[in-house]
Coordinates of C-alpha atoms in Angstrom, one line a residue:
X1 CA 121.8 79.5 150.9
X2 CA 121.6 81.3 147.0
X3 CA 122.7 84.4 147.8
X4 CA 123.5 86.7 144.7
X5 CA 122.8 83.6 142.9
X6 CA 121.0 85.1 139.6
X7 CA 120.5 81.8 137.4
X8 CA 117.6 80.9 137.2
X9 CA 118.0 77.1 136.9
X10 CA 113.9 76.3 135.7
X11 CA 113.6 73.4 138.0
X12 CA 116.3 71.4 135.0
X13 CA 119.9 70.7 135.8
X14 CA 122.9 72.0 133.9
X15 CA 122.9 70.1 130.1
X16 CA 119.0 70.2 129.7
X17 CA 119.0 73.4 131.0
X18 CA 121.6 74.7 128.2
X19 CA 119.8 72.5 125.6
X20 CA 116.6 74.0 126.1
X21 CA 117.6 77.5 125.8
X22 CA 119.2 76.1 122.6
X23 CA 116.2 75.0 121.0
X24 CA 114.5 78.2 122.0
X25 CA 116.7 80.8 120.6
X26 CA 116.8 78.6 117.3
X27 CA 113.2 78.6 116.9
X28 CA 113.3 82.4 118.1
X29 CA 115.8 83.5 115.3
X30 CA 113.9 81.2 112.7
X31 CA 109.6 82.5 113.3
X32 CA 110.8 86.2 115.2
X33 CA 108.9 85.5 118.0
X34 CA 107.4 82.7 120.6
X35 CA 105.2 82.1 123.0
X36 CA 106.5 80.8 126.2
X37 CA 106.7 80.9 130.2
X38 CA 107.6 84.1 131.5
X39 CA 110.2 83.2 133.5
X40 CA 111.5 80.8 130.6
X41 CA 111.5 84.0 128.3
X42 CA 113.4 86.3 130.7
X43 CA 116.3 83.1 130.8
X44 CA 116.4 83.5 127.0
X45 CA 116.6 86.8 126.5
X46 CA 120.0 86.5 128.8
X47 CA 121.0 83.5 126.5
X48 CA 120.4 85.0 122.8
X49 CA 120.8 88.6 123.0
X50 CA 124.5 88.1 123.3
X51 CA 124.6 86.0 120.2
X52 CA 122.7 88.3 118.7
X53 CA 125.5 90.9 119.0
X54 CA 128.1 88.4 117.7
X55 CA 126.6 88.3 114.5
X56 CA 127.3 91.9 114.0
X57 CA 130.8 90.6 113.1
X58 CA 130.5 88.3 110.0
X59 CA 133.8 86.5 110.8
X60 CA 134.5 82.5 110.9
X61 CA 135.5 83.1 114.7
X62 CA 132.1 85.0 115.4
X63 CA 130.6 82.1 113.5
X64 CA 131.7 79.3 115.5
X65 CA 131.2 80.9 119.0
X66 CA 127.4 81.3 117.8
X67 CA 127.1 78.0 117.1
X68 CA 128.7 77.1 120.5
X69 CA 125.1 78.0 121.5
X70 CA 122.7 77.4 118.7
X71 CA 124.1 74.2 117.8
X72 CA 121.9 74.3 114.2
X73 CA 124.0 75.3 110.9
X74 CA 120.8 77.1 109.8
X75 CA 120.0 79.2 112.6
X76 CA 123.6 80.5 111.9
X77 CA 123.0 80.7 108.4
X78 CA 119.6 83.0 109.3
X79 CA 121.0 84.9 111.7
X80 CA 124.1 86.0 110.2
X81 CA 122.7 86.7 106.6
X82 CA 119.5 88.0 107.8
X83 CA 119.1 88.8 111.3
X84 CA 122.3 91.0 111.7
X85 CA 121.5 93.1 108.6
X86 CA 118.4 94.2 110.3
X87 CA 119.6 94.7 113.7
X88 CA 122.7 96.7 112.6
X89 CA 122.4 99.9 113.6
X90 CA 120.6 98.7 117.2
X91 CA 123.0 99.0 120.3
X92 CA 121.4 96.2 122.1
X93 CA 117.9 95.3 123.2
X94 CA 116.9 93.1 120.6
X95 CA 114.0 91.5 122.1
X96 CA 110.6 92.7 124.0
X97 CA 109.1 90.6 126.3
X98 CA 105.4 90.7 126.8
X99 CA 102.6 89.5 129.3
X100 CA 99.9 87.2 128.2
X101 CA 98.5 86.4 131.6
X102 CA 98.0 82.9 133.1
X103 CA 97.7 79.7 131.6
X104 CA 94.8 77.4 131.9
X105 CA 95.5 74.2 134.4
X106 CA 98.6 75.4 136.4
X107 CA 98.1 79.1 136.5
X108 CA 101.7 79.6 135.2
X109 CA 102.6 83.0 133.4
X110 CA 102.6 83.3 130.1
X111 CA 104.8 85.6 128.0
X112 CA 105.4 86.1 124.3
X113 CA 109.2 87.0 123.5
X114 CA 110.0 88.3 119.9
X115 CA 112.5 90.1 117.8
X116 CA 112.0 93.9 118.0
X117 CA 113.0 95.0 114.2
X118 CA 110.2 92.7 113.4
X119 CA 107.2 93.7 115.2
X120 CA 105.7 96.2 112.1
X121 CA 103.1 97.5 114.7
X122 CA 105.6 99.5 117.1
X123 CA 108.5 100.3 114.6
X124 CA 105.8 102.0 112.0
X125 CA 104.1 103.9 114.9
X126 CA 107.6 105.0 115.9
X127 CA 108.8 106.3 112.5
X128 CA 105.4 107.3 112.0
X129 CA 105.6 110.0 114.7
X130 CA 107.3 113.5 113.7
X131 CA 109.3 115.2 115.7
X132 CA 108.0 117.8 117.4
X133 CA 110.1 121.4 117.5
X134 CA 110.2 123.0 120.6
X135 CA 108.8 126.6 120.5
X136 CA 109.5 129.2 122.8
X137 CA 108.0 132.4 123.2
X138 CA 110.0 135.2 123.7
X139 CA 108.3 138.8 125.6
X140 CA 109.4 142.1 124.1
X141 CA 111.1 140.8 120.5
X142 CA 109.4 143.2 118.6
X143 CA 112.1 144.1 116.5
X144 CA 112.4 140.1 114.8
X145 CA 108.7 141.0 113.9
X146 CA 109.2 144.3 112.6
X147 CA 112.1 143.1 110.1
X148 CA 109.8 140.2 108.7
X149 CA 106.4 142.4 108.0
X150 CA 109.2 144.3 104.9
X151 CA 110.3 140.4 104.3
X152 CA 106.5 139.9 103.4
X153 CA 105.7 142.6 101.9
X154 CA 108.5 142.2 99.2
X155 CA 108.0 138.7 98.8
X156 CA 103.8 139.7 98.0
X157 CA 104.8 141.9 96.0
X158 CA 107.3 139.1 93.7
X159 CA 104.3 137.0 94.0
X160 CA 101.5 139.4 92.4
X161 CA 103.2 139.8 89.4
X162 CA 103.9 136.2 88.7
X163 CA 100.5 135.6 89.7
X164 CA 99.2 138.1 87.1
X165 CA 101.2 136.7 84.4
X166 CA 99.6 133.0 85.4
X167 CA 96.0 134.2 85.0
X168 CA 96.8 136.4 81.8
X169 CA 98.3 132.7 80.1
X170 CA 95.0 131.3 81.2
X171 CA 93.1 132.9 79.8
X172 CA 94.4 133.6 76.7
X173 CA 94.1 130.3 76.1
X174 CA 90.5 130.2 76.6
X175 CA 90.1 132.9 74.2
X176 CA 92.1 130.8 71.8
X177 CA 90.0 127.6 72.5
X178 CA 87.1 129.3 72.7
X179 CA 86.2 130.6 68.8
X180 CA 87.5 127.4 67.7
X181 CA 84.9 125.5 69.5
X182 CA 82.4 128.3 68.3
X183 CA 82.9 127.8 65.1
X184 CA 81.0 125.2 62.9
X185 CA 82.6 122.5 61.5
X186 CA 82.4 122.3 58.1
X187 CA 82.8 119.3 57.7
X188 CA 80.0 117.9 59.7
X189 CA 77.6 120.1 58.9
X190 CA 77.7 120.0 55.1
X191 CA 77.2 115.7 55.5
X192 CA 73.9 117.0 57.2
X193 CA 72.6 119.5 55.0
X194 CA 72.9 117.0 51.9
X195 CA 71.3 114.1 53.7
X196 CA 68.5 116.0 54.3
X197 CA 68.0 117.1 50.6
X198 CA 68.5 114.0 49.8
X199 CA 65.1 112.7 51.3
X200 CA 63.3 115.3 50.5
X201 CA 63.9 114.3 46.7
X202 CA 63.6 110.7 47.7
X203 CA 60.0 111.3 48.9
X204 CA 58.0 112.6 45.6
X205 CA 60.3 110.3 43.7
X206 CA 58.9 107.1 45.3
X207 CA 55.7 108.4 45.2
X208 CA 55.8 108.7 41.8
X209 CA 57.1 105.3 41.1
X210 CA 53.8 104.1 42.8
X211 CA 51.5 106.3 41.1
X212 CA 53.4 105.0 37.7
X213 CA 53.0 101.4 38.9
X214 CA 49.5 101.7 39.2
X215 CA 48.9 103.0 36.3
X216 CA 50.7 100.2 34.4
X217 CA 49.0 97.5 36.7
X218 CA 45.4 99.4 35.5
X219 CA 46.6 99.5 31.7
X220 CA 47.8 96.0 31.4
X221 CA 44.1 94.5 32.9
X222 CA 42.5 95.9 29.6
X223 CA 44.7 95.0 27.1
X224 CA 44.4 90.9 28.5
X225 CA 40.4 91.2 28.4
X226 CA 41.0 92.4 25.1
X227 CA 42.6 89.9 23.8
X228 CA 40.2 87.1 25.1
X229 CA 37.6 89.2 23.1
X230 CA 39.4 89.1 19.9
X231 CA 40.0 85.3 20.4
X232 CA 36.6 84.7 20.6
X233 CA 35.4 86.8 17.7
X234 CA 38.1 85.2 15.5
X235 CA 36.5 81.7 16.5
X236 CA 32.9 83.0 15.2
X237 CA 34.1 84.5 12.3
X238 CA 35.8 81.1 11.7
X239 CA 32.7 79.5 12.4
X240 CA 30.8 81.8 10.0
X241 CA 33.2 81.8 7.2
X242 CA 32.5 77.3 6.7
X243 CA 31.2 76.8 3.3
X244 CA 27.2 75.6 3.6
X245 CA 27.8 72.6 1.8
X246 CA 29.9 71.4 5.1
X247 CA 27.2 72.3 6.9
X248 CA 24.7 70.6 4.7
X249 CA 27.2 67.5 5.2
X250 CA 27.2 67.2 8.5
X251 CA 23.1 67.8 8.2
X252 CA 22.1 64.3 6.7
X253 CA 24.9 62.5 8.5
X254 CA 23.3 63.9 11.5
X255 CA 19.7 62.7 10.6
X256 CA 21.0 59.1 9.2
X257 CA 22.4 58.5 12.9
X258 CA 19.3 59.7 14.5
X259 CA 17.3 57.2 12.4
X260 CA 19.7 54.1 13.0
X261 CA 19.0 55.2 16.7
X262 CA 15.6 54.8 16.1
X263 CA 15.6 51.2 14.1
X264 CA 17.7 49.5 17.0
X265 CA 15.3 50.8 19.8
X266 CA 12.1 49.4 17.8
X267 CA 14.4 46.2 17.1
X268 CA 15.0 46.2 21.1
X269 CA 11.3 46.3 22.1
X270 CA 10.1 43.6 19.4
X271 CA 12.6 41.2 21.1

């Protein structure tokens, strides 16, 4: 019979047992949490937690008793530069066990075991939480509210005139701001006023300069027609001006062609 017998030996015997839990608590301390069988995660709770607390004390002895259990040089390494930093100030507890339900094909329980300092979700609702002041009510202490209406009243009245003094700065300074944005700026408006004046004068000016071009464009059609004219009279003068006897000339030269003309046509039709 197992009477008081509380190891729970996982259907393994003694030196797969202890390697097992081994390999568990390394890969525990090196992801933070696992997913396992339920009664698997309870046996390693009881296995790491107490190495856990080892690391608290960075010794050599510490050291060597941990890896007694872990049996991997890194798991050390993690747990005692890492691990026990963050589990300092924790007395114990240093993992939550938590029900997934059954597994599919042998219905066996299923439970995921992780590191508590590194489950964000609870710690941050934890801190997140203030703590709440108990208040008590206390019948017939009228006196404790008599002696804070005067504590009130005078700190109202220290209040007022520092309030005054705050509004009176304020608006001041709107006053101050307030002409200087009223008045015109000098500078920009003058740059204004002389751009328009400046196309008003532009305007007659340019039309001006067309009505001008016109008129030259009108002038200058004459004076060419003009000129053609007194080329031509110059040509008849010329003409005019021959002496007769050139004219006489060129008469009989004319008429001796005309009557060569005539000899080689009668020649032409004797033949």
């Amino acid at each position: 019979m197992r009477h008081g017998k509380k190891v729970n030996h996982l259907s393994r015997k003694s030196a797969h047992r202890k390697a097992m839990l081994a390999n568990m608590a390394c890969s525990l301390i090196e992801h933070k949490r696992i997913k396992t069988t339920l009664a698997k995660a309870k046996a390693l709770r009881v296995y790491v937690e107490p190495v856990i607390t080892k690391a608290k004390n960075d010794t050599t002895h510490s050291r060597r008793t941990a890896f007694r259990y872990l049996r991997n040089k890194e798991a050390i390494k993690t747990l005692f530069d890492e691990i026990a930093q963050k589990i300092a100030e924790r007395p114990g507890g240093y993992t939550r066990v938590i029900k997934l339900g059954n597994r599919l094909g042998d219905n066996a329980d299923i439970a995921l075991i992780e590191l508590v300092d590194y489950n964000d979700i609870y710690t941050n609702k934890d801190e997140a939480k203030p703590k709440k002041k108990k208040r008590t009510r206390r019948a017939g202490s009228k006196s404790s509210s008599d002696q804070a209406k005067p504590a009130t009243e005078e700190s109202k009245k220290t209040e007022a005139p520092e309030e005054e003094a705050k509004v009176a700065e304020t608006t001041t300074e709107t006053e101050e701001k307030a002409p200087e944005e009223a008045k015109p700026k000098p500078q920009e408006a003058a740059p204004e006023k002389d751009e328009q004046q400046e196309e008003a004068k532009a305007k007659p000016e340019a039309e001006e300069k067309k009505a001008d071009a016109e008129e030259k464009a009108e002038e200058v059609k004459p004076e060419a027609k003009t000129e053609e004219k007194q080329a031509e009279d110059k040509e008849a003068a010329e003409e005019e001006k021959k002496p007769k006897a050139e004219k006489e000339e060129e008469a009989p030269e004319s008429e001796a062609k005309k009557e060569d003309d005539k000899k080689e046509d009668e020649d032409d039709k004797e033949k």
